[in-house]
Every structure is written in C-alpha cells, then in structure tokens.
Amino acid sequence: MRLFRPALFAAAALVSLASAAEPVTAANVDVINVCAAQPKKVYVDPLMFQRMQGAYKLEDGRTLHVTGKGRKLYADLGAGPQEIVHVGSDRFEAVGKDMSVRFDGGPFPHTVHIKDDAGRVLASSQR
C-alpha cells in the first residue's frame, strides 16, 4: 500500500507534464543556418604561386585552369573561377565550397589532385 500512493502520484505528474507540453510547430522551432568554414590562409612562396598557374588536363577529360590575380589564386573546372586559398603544405581549399586542391612537386608543381569534402579524389593530372 505504501508504494501505491507514490506510484499514483508519479503517474499523475507525468500526465500533467505531458498535457502542459507545448506542441512543436514551425513558430517555436529555432532555425540554425550552417555555412562552410572559411579556411585559414597561409603564406605562398611567390615562385610556387607563379608556377602553379596554368592548365592541367585531368584524367576525366576536364581541364583545370589555375590563374592568379593580385595575390589570389583561382581554380576553374568549367563552372567559372573559384578562389582557392593556401592552407598549408601543398594544399589549397576553395572558398565557400567543399573542394580541396593539392599540388605535388613543391615550388615546381607537376601533379594536381582534386578532392571533395569527404576526401574522395575527384580527378588528378600530371603536367
């Protein structure tokens, strides 16, 4: 008998709380906008900056055009130039997109690898 009253009280409290809960509607749901992270820029050797520019014929038939304007590099895979920033070593990240470009060969780049945000190689090429 002693356990009956607390159990009854707990059940009544649970029903009371459930009925007092506010229904979830579009008016009371917070919206969170998620944006691509902005990569941190790293210094690029001027010799490497100039030698990276040019056309790279990719293995899937597309051509990657890398151009420079001022101190910014742009990569174009056919959909218009997209700014890429140096994030360390020979890696570059597209600004506002989930794409990574890696140049192999140090100051005399001869190979380029393009990866998506999951790390899958989309295309590569040798000059």
PDB file of N, CA, C and O in Angstrom, residues 36-37 39-40 52 56 58 62 64 66 73-77 82-104 111-125:
ATOM      1  N   ALA A  36      29.775  27.014 -44.804  1.00  0.00           N
ATOM      2  CA  ALA A  36      31.078  26.366 -44.949  1.00  0.00           C
ATOM      3  C   ALA A  36      32.121  27.154 -44.166  1.00  0.00           C
ATOM      4  O   ALA A  36      32.096  28.381 -44.131  1.00  0.00           O
ATOM      5  N   ALA A  37      33.029  26.435 -43.540  1.00  0.00           N
ATOM      6  CA  ALA A  37      34.096  27.081 -42.777  1.00  0.00           C
ATOM      7  C   ALA A  37      35.041  27.819 -43.714  1.00  0.00           C
ATOM      8  O   ALA A  37      35.342  27.347 -44.807  1.00  0.00           O
ATOM      9  N   PRO A  39      38.572  28.758 -44.745  1.00  0.00           N
ATOM     10  CA  PRO A  39      39.918  28.264 -44.448  1.00  0.00           C
ATOM     11  C   PRO A  39      40.859  29.379 -44.023  1.00  0.00           C
ATOM     12  O   PRO A  39      40.734  30.512 -44.462  1.00  0.00           O
ATOM     13  N   LYS A  40      41.796  29.035 -43.146  1.00  0.00           N
ATOM     14  CA  LYS A  40      42.800  29.990 -42.696  1.00  0.00           C
ATOM     15  C   LYS A  40      43.897  30.075 -43.758  1.00  0.00           C
ATOM     16  O   LYS A  40      44.448  29.073 -44.183  1.00  0.00           O
ATOM     17  N   MET A  52      52.324  27.453 -60.247  1.00  0.00           N
ATOM     18  CA  MET A  52      51.070  26.695 -60.151  1.00  0.00           C
ATOM     19  C   MET A  52      50.086  27.116 -61.219  1.00  0.00           C
ATOM     20  O   MET A  52      49.222  26.329 -61.604  1.00  0.00           O
ATOM     21  N   TYR A  56      45.809  22.287 -66.425  1.00  0.00           N
ATOM     22  CA  TYR A  56      46.071  20.904 -66.059  1.00  0.00           C
ATOM     23  C   TYR A  56      45.002  20.044 -66.718  1.00  0.00           C
ATOM     24  O   TYR A  56      43.824  20.164 -66.396  1.00  0.00           O
ATOM     25  N   LEU A  58      42.958  16.977 -66.825  1.00  0.00           N
ATOM     26  CA  LEU A  58      42.610  15.974 -65.828  1.00  0.00           C
ATOM     27  C   LEU A  58      42.294  14.637 -66.485  1.00  0.00           C
ATOM     28  O   LEU A  58      41.906  14.582 -67.659  1.00  0.00           O
ATOM     29  N   ARG A  62      38.314  16.672 -68.210  1.00  0.00           N
ATOM     30  CA  ARG A  62      38.174  18.103 -67.952  1.00  0.00           C
ATOM     31  C   ARG A  62      39.545  18.753 -67.869  1.00  0.00           C
ATOM     32  O   ARG A  62      40.566  18.076 -67.740  1.00  0.00           O
ATOM     33  N   LEU A  64      41.606  21.748 -65.719  1.00  0.00           N
ATOM     34  CA  LEU A  64      41.649  22.667 -64.585  1.00  0.00           C
ATOM     35  C   LEU A  64      42.524  23.846 -64.981  1.00  0.00           C
ATOM     36  O   LEU A  64      43.681  23.664 -65.344  1.00  0.00           O
ATOM     37  N   VAL A  66      44.231  27.185 -63.550  1.00  0.00           N
ATOM     38  CA  VAL A  66      44.610  27.902 -62.333  1.00  0.00           C
ATOM     39  C   VAL A  66      45.186  29.237 -62.752  1.00  0.00           C
ATOM     40  O   VAL A  66      46.146  29.299 -63.528  1.00  0.00           O
ATOM     41  N   LEU A  73      44.656  33.156 -55.872  1.00  0.00           N
ATOM     42  CA  LEU A  73      44.623  32.112 -56.889  1.00  0.00           C
ATOM     43  C   LEU A  73      43.176  31.696 -57.137  1.00  0.00           C
ATOM     44  O   LEU A  73      42.360  31.670 -56.209  1.00  0.00           O
ATOM     45  N   TYR A  74      42.881  31.363 -58.378  1.00  0.00           N
ATOM     46  CA  TYR A  74      41.553  30.920 -58.762  1.00  0.00           C
ATOM     47  C   TYR A  74      41.658  29.610 -59.534  1.00  0.00           C
ATOM     48  O   TYR A  74      42.537  29.462 -60.380  1.00  0.00           O
ATOM     49  N   ALA A  75      40.768  28.674 -59.243  1.00  0.00           N
ATOM     50  CA  ALA A  75      40.694  27.397 -59.950  1.00  0.00           C
ATOM     51  C   ALA A  75      39.379  27.366 -60.712  1.00  0.00           C
ATOM     52  O   ALA A  75      38.328  27.729 -60.179  1.00  0.00           O
ATOM     53  N   ASP A  76      39.442  26.933 -61.966  1.00  0.00           N
ATOM     54  CA  ASP A  76      38.251  26.863 -62.811  1.00  0.00           C
ATOM     55  C   ASP A  76      38.177  25.482 -63.440  1.00  0.00           C
ATOM     56  O   ASP A  76      39.059  25.095 -64.199  1.00  0.00           O
ATOM     57  N   LEU A  77      37.114  24.755 -63.106  1.00  0.00           N
ATOM     58  CA  LEU A  77      36.867  23.435 -63.691  1.00  0.00           C
ATOM     59  C   LEU A  77      35.793  23.487 -64.761  1.00  0.00           C
ATOM     60  O   LEU A  77      35.259  22.461 -65.158  1.00  0.00           O
ATOM     61  N   GLN A  82      36.899  29.889 -59.137  1.00  0.00           N
ATOM     62  CA  GLN A  82      36.605  29.821 -57.708  1.00  0.00           C
ATOM     63  C   GLN A  82      37.892  30.096 -56.951  1.00  0.00           C
ATOM     64  O   GLN A  82      38.899  29.450 -57.206  1.00  0.00           O
ATOM     65  N   GLU A  83      37.872  31.055 -56.014  1.00  0.00           N
ATOM     66  CA  GLU A  83      39.080  31.384 -55.259  1.00  0.00           C
ATOM     67  C   GLU A  83      39.518  30.189 -54.422  1.00  0.00           C
ATOM     68  O   GLU A  83      38.710  29.522 -53.786  1.00  0.00           O
ATOM     69  N   ILE A  84      40.828  29.919 -54.447  1.00  0.00           N
ATOM     70  CA  ILE A  84      41.405  28.877 -53.591  1.00  0.00           C
ATOM     71  C   ILE A  84      42.466  29.532 -52.718  1.00  0.00           C
ATOM     72  O   ILE A  84      43.178  30.421 -53.167  1.00  0.00           O
ATOM     73  N   VAL A  85      42.519  29.116 -51.462  1.00  0.00           N
ATOM     74  CA  VAL A  85      43.489  29.684 -50.524  1.00  0.00           C
ATOM     75  C   VAL A  85      44.407  28.588 -50.012  1.00  0.00           C
ATOM     76  O   VAL A  85      43.994  27.439 -49.829  1.00  0.00           O
ATOM     77  N   HIS A  86      45.652  28.953 -49.781  1.00  0.00           N
ATOM     78  CA  HIS A  86      46.673  28.029 -49.298  1.00  0.00           C
ATOM     79  C   HIS A  86      46.418  27.768 -47.825  1.00  0.00           C
ATOM     80  O   HIS A  86      46.344  28.695 -47.033  1.00  0.00           O
ATOM     81  N   VAL A  87      46.286  26.497 -47.446  1.00  0.00           N
ATOM     82  CA  VAL A  87      46.004  26.160 -46.057  1.00  0.00           C
ATOM     83  C   VAL A  87      47.143  25.380 -45.420  1.00  0.00           C
ATOM     84  O   VAL A  87      47.031  24.933 -44.284  1.00  0.00           O
ATOM     85  N   GLY A  88      48.236  25.217 -46.141  1.00  0.00           N
ATOM     86  CA  GLY A  88      49.396  24.538 -45.590  1.00  0.00           C
ATOM     87  C   GLY A  88      49.940  23.498 -46.541  1.00  0.00           C
ATOM     88  O   GLY A  88      49.214  22.966 -47.369  1.00  0.00           O
ATOM     89  N   SER A  89      51.247  23.272 -46.435  1.00  0.00           N
ATOM     90  CA  SER A  89      51.954  22.322 -47.284  1.00  0.00           C
ATOM     91  C   SER A  89      51.655  22.669 -48.741  1.00  0.00           C
ATOM     92  O   SER A  89      51.872  23.798 -49.156  1.00  0.00           O
ATOM     93  N   ASP A  90      51.164  21.728 -49.512  1.00  0.00           N
ATOM     94  CA  ASP A  90      50.815  21.992 -50.911  1.00  0.00           C
ATOM     95  C   ASP A  90      49.304  21.962 -51.111  1.00  0.00           C
ATOM     96  O   ASP A  90      48.829  21.755 -52.220  1.00  0.00           O
ATOM     97  N   ARG A  91      48.528  22.165 -50.027  1.00  0.00           N
ATOM     98  CA  ARG A  91      47.072  22.062 -50.067  1.00  0.00           C
ATOM     99  C   ARG A  91      46.404  23.419 -50.173  1.00  0.00           C
ATOM    100  O   ARG A  91      46.817  24.386 -49.537  1.00  0.00           O
ATOM    101  N   PHE A  92      45.341  23.456 -50.952  1.00  0.00           N
ATOM    102  CA  PHE A  92      44.513  24.643 -51.126  1.00  0.00           C
ATOM    103  C   PHE A  92      43.060  24.232 -50.943  1.00  0.00           C
ATOM    104  O   PHE A  92      42.674  23.121 -51.287  1.00  0.00           O
ATOM    105  N   GLU A  93      42.262  25.140 -50.386  1.00  0.00           N
ATOM    106  CA  GLU A  93      40.835  24.914 -50.191  1.00  0.00           C
ATOM    107  C   GLU A  93      40.060  25.975 -50.953  1.00  0.00           C
ATOM    108  O   GLU A  93      40.443  27.145 -50.952  1.00  0.00           O
ATOM    109  N   ALA A  94      38.958  25.563 -51.585  1.00  0.00           N
ATOM    110  CA  ALA A  94      38.086  26.508 -52.275  1.00  0.00           C
ATOM    111  C   ALA A  94      37.300  27.298 -51.237  1.00  0.00           C
ATOM    112  O   ALA A  94      36.819  26.744 -50.259  1.00  0.00           O
ATOM    113  N   VAL A  95      37.177  28.585 -51.439  1.00  0.00           N
ATOM    114  CA  VAL A  95      36.454  29.458 -50.518  1.00  0.00           C
ATOM    115  C   VAL A  95      34.957  29.260 -50.736  1.00  0.00           C
ATOM    116  O   VAL A  95      34.456  29.429 -51.840  1.00  0.00           O
ATOM    117  N   GLY A  96      34.253  28.858 -49.682  1.00  0.00           N
ATOM    118  CA  GLY A  96      32.806  28.692 -49.746  1.00  0.00           C
ATOM    119  C   GLY A  96      32.345  27.407 -50.405  1.00  0.00           C
ATOM    120  O   GLY A  96      31.160  27.202 -50.598  1.00  0.00           O
ATOM    121  N   LYS A  97      33.260  26.536 -50.797  1.00  0.00           N
ATOM    122  CA  LYS A  97      32.900  25.254 -51.405  1.00  0.00           C
ATOM    123  C   LYS A  97      33.641  24.148 -50.693  1.00  0.00           C
ATOM    124  O   LYS A  97      34.645  24.375 -50.044  1.00  0.00           O
ATOM    125  N   ASP A  98      33.156  22.940 -50.854  1.00  0.00           N
ATOM    126  CA  ASP A  98      33.812  21.780 -50.257  1.00  0.00           C
ATOM    127  C   ASP A  98      34.679  21.096 -51.298  1.00  0.00           C
ATOM    128  O   ASP A  98      34.333  20.053 -51.834  1.00  0.00           O
ATOM    129  N   MET A  99      35.804  21.739 -51.596  1.00  0.00           N
ATOM    130  CA  MET A  99      36.729  21.198 -52.578  1.00  0.00           C
ATOM    131  C   MET A  99      38.150  21.505 -52.125  1.00  0.00           C
ATOM    132  O   MET A  99      38.431  22.586 -51.625  1.00  0.00           O
ATOM    133  N   SER A 100      39.028  20.531 -52.295  1.00  0.00           N
ATOM    134  CA  SER A 100      40.422  20.669 -51.909  1.00  0.00           C
ATOM    135  C   SER A 100      41.294  20.390 -53.124  1.00  0.00           C
ATOM    136  O   SER A 100      41.003  19.485 -53.898  1.00  0.00           O
ATOM    137  N   VAL A 101      42.353  21.178 -53.277  1.00  0.00           N
ATOM    138  CA  VAL A 101      43.290  21.008 -54.388  1.00  0.00           C
ATOM    139  C   VAL A 101      44.678  20.846 -53.791  1.00  0.00           C
ATOM    140  O   VAL A 101      45.071  21.616 -52.918  1.00  0.00           O
ATOM    141  N   ARG A 102      45.413  19.826 -54.245  1.00  0.00           N
ATOM    142  CA  ARG A 102      46.776  19.611 -53.766  1.00  0.00           C
ATOM    143  C   ARG A 102      47.715  19.570 -54.962  1.00  0.00           C
ATOM    144  O   ARG A 102      47.462  18.874 -55.935  1.00  0.00           O
ATOM    145  N   PHE A 103      48.789  20.350 -54.873  1.00  0.00           N
ATOM    146  CA  PHE A 103      49.808  20.385 -55.914  1.00  0.00           C
ATOM    147  C   PHE A 103      51.034  19.640 -55.400  1.00  0.00           C
ATOM    148  O   PHE A 103      51.554  19.959 -54.340  1.00  0.00           O
ATOM    149  N   ASP A 104      51.503  18.647 -56.147  1.00  0.00           N
ATOM    150  CA  ASP A 104      52.710  17.915 -55.783  1.00  0.00           C
ATOM    151  C   ASP A 104      53.884  18.446 -56.583  1.00  0.00           C
ATOM    152  O   ASP A 104      53.754  18.768 -57.754  1.00  0.00           O
ATOM    153  N   THR A 111      51.974  17.728 -60.489  1.00  0.00           N
ATOM    154  CA  THR A 111      50.773  16.905 -60.340  1.00  0.00           C
ATOM    155  C   THR A 111      49.755  17.649 -59.492  1.00  0.00           C
ATOM    156  O   THR A 111      50.110  18.302 -58.520  1.00  0.00           O
ATOM    157  N   VAL A 112      48.489  17.536 -59.861  1.00  0.00           N
ATOM    158  CA  VAL A 112      47.410  18.157 -59.099  1.00  0.00           C
ATOM    159  C   VAL A 112      46.382  17.081 -58.765  1.00  0.00           C
ATOM    160  O   VAL A 112      46.112  16.198 -59.576  1.00  0.00           O
ATOM    161  N   HIS A 113      45.843  17.138 -57.539  1.00  0.00           N
ATOM    162  CA  HIS A 113      44.792  16.228 -57.085  1.00  0.00           C
ATOM    163  C   HIS A 113      43.633  17.085 -56.585  1.00  0.00           C
ATOM    164  O   HIS A 113      43.837  18.002 -55.796  1.00  0.00           O
ATOM    165  N   ILE A 114      42.424  16.772 -57.024  1.00  0.00           N
ATOM    166  CA  ILE A 114      41.232  17.495 -56.584  1.00  0.00           C
ATOM    167  C   ILE A 114      40.385  16.533 -55.771  1.00  0.00           C
ATOM    168  O   ILE A 114      40.062  15.439 -56.230  1.00  0.00           O
ATOM    169  N   LYS A 115      40.032  16.943 -54.535  1.00  0.00           N
ATOM    170  CA  LYS A 115      39.239  16.102 -53.642  1.00  0.00           C
ATOM    171  C   LYS A 115      37.968  16.833 -53.232  1.00  0.00           C
ATOM    172  O   LYS A 115      37.934  18.056 -53.186  1.00  0.00           O
ATOM    173  N   ASP A 116      36.932  16.048 -52.884  1.00  0.00           N
ATOM    174  CA  ASP A 116      35.713  16.643 -52.353  1.00  0.00           C
ATOM    175  C   ASP A 116      35.802  16.702 -50.838  1.00  0.00           C
ATOM    176  O   ASP A 116      36.822  16.342 -50.255  1.00  0.00           O
ATOM    177  N   ASP A 117      34.731  17.139 -50.184  1.00  0.00           N
ATOM    178  CA  ASP A 117      34.742  17.318 -48.730  1.00  0.00           C
ATOM    179  C   ASP A 117      34.899  16.005 -47.967  1.00  0.00           C
ATOM    180  O   ASP A 117      35.336  15.999 -46.824  1.00  0.00           O
ATOM    181  N   ALA A 118      34.574  14.876 -48.589  1.00  0.00           N
ATOM    182  CA  ALA A 118      34.711  13.575 -47.922  1.00  0.00           C
ATOM    183  C   ALA A 118      36.104  12.981 -48.113  1.00  0.00           C
ATOM    184  O   ALA A 118      36.383  11.904 -47.627  1.00  0.00           O
ATOM    185  N   GLY A 119      36.972  13.681 -48.846  1.00  0.00           N
ATOM    186  CA  GLY A 119      38.329  13.206 -49.055  1.00  0.00           C
ATOM    187  C   GLY A 119      38.491  12.303 -50.266  1.00  0.00           C
ATOM    188  O   GLY A 119      39.552  11.752 -50.497  1.00  0.00           O
ATOM    189  N   ARG A 120      37.410  12.131 -51.045  1.00  0.00           N
ATOM    190  CA  ARG A 120      37.495  11.307 -52.250  1.00  0.00           C
ATOM    191  C   ARG A 120      38.178  12.098 -53.371  1.00  0.00           C
ATOM    192  O   ARG A 120      37.862  13.254 -53.610  1.00  0.00           O
ATOM    193  N   VAL A 121      39.108  11.464 -54.067  1.00  0.00           N
ATOM    194  CA  VAL A 121      39.791  12.110 -55.186  1.00  0.00           C
ATOM    195  C   VAL A 121      38.818  12.166 -56.351  1.00  0.00           C
ATOM    196  O   VAL A 121      38.345  11.141 -56.844  1.00  0.00           O
ATOM    197  N   LEU A 122      38.499  13.382 -56.801  1.00  0.00           N
ATOM    198  CA  LEU A 122      37.602  13.564 -57.930  1.00  0.00           C
ATOM    199  C   LEU A 122      38.368  13.454 -59.248  1.00  0.00           C
ATOM    200  O   LEU A 122      37.854  12.925 -60.219  1.00  0.00           O
ATOM    201  N   ALA A 123      39.573  13.992 -59.277  1.00  0.00           N
ATOM    202  CA  ALA A 123      40.370  13.979 -60.505  1.00  0.00           C
ATOM    203  C   ALA A 123      41.823  14.267 -60.139  1.00  0.00           C
ATOM    204  O   ALA A 123      42.112  14.868 -59.111  1.00  0.00           O
ATOM    205  N   SER A 124      42.728  13.844 -60.998  1.00  0.00           N
ATOM    206  CA  SER A 124      44.128  14.173 -60.827  1.00  0.00           C
ATOM    207  C   SER A 124      44.766  14.270 -62.199  1.00  0.00           C
ATOM    208  O   SER A 124      44.202  13.840 -63.191  1.00  0.00           O
ATOM    209  N   SER A 125      45.958  14.845 -62.220  1.00  0.00           N
ATOM    210  CA  SER A 125      46.628  15.058 -63.501  1.00  0.00           C
ATOM    211  C   SER A 125      48.096  15.281 -63.265  1.00  0.00           C
ATOM    212  O   SER A 125      48.520  15.700 -62.192  1.00  0.00           O
TER     213      SER A 125
END
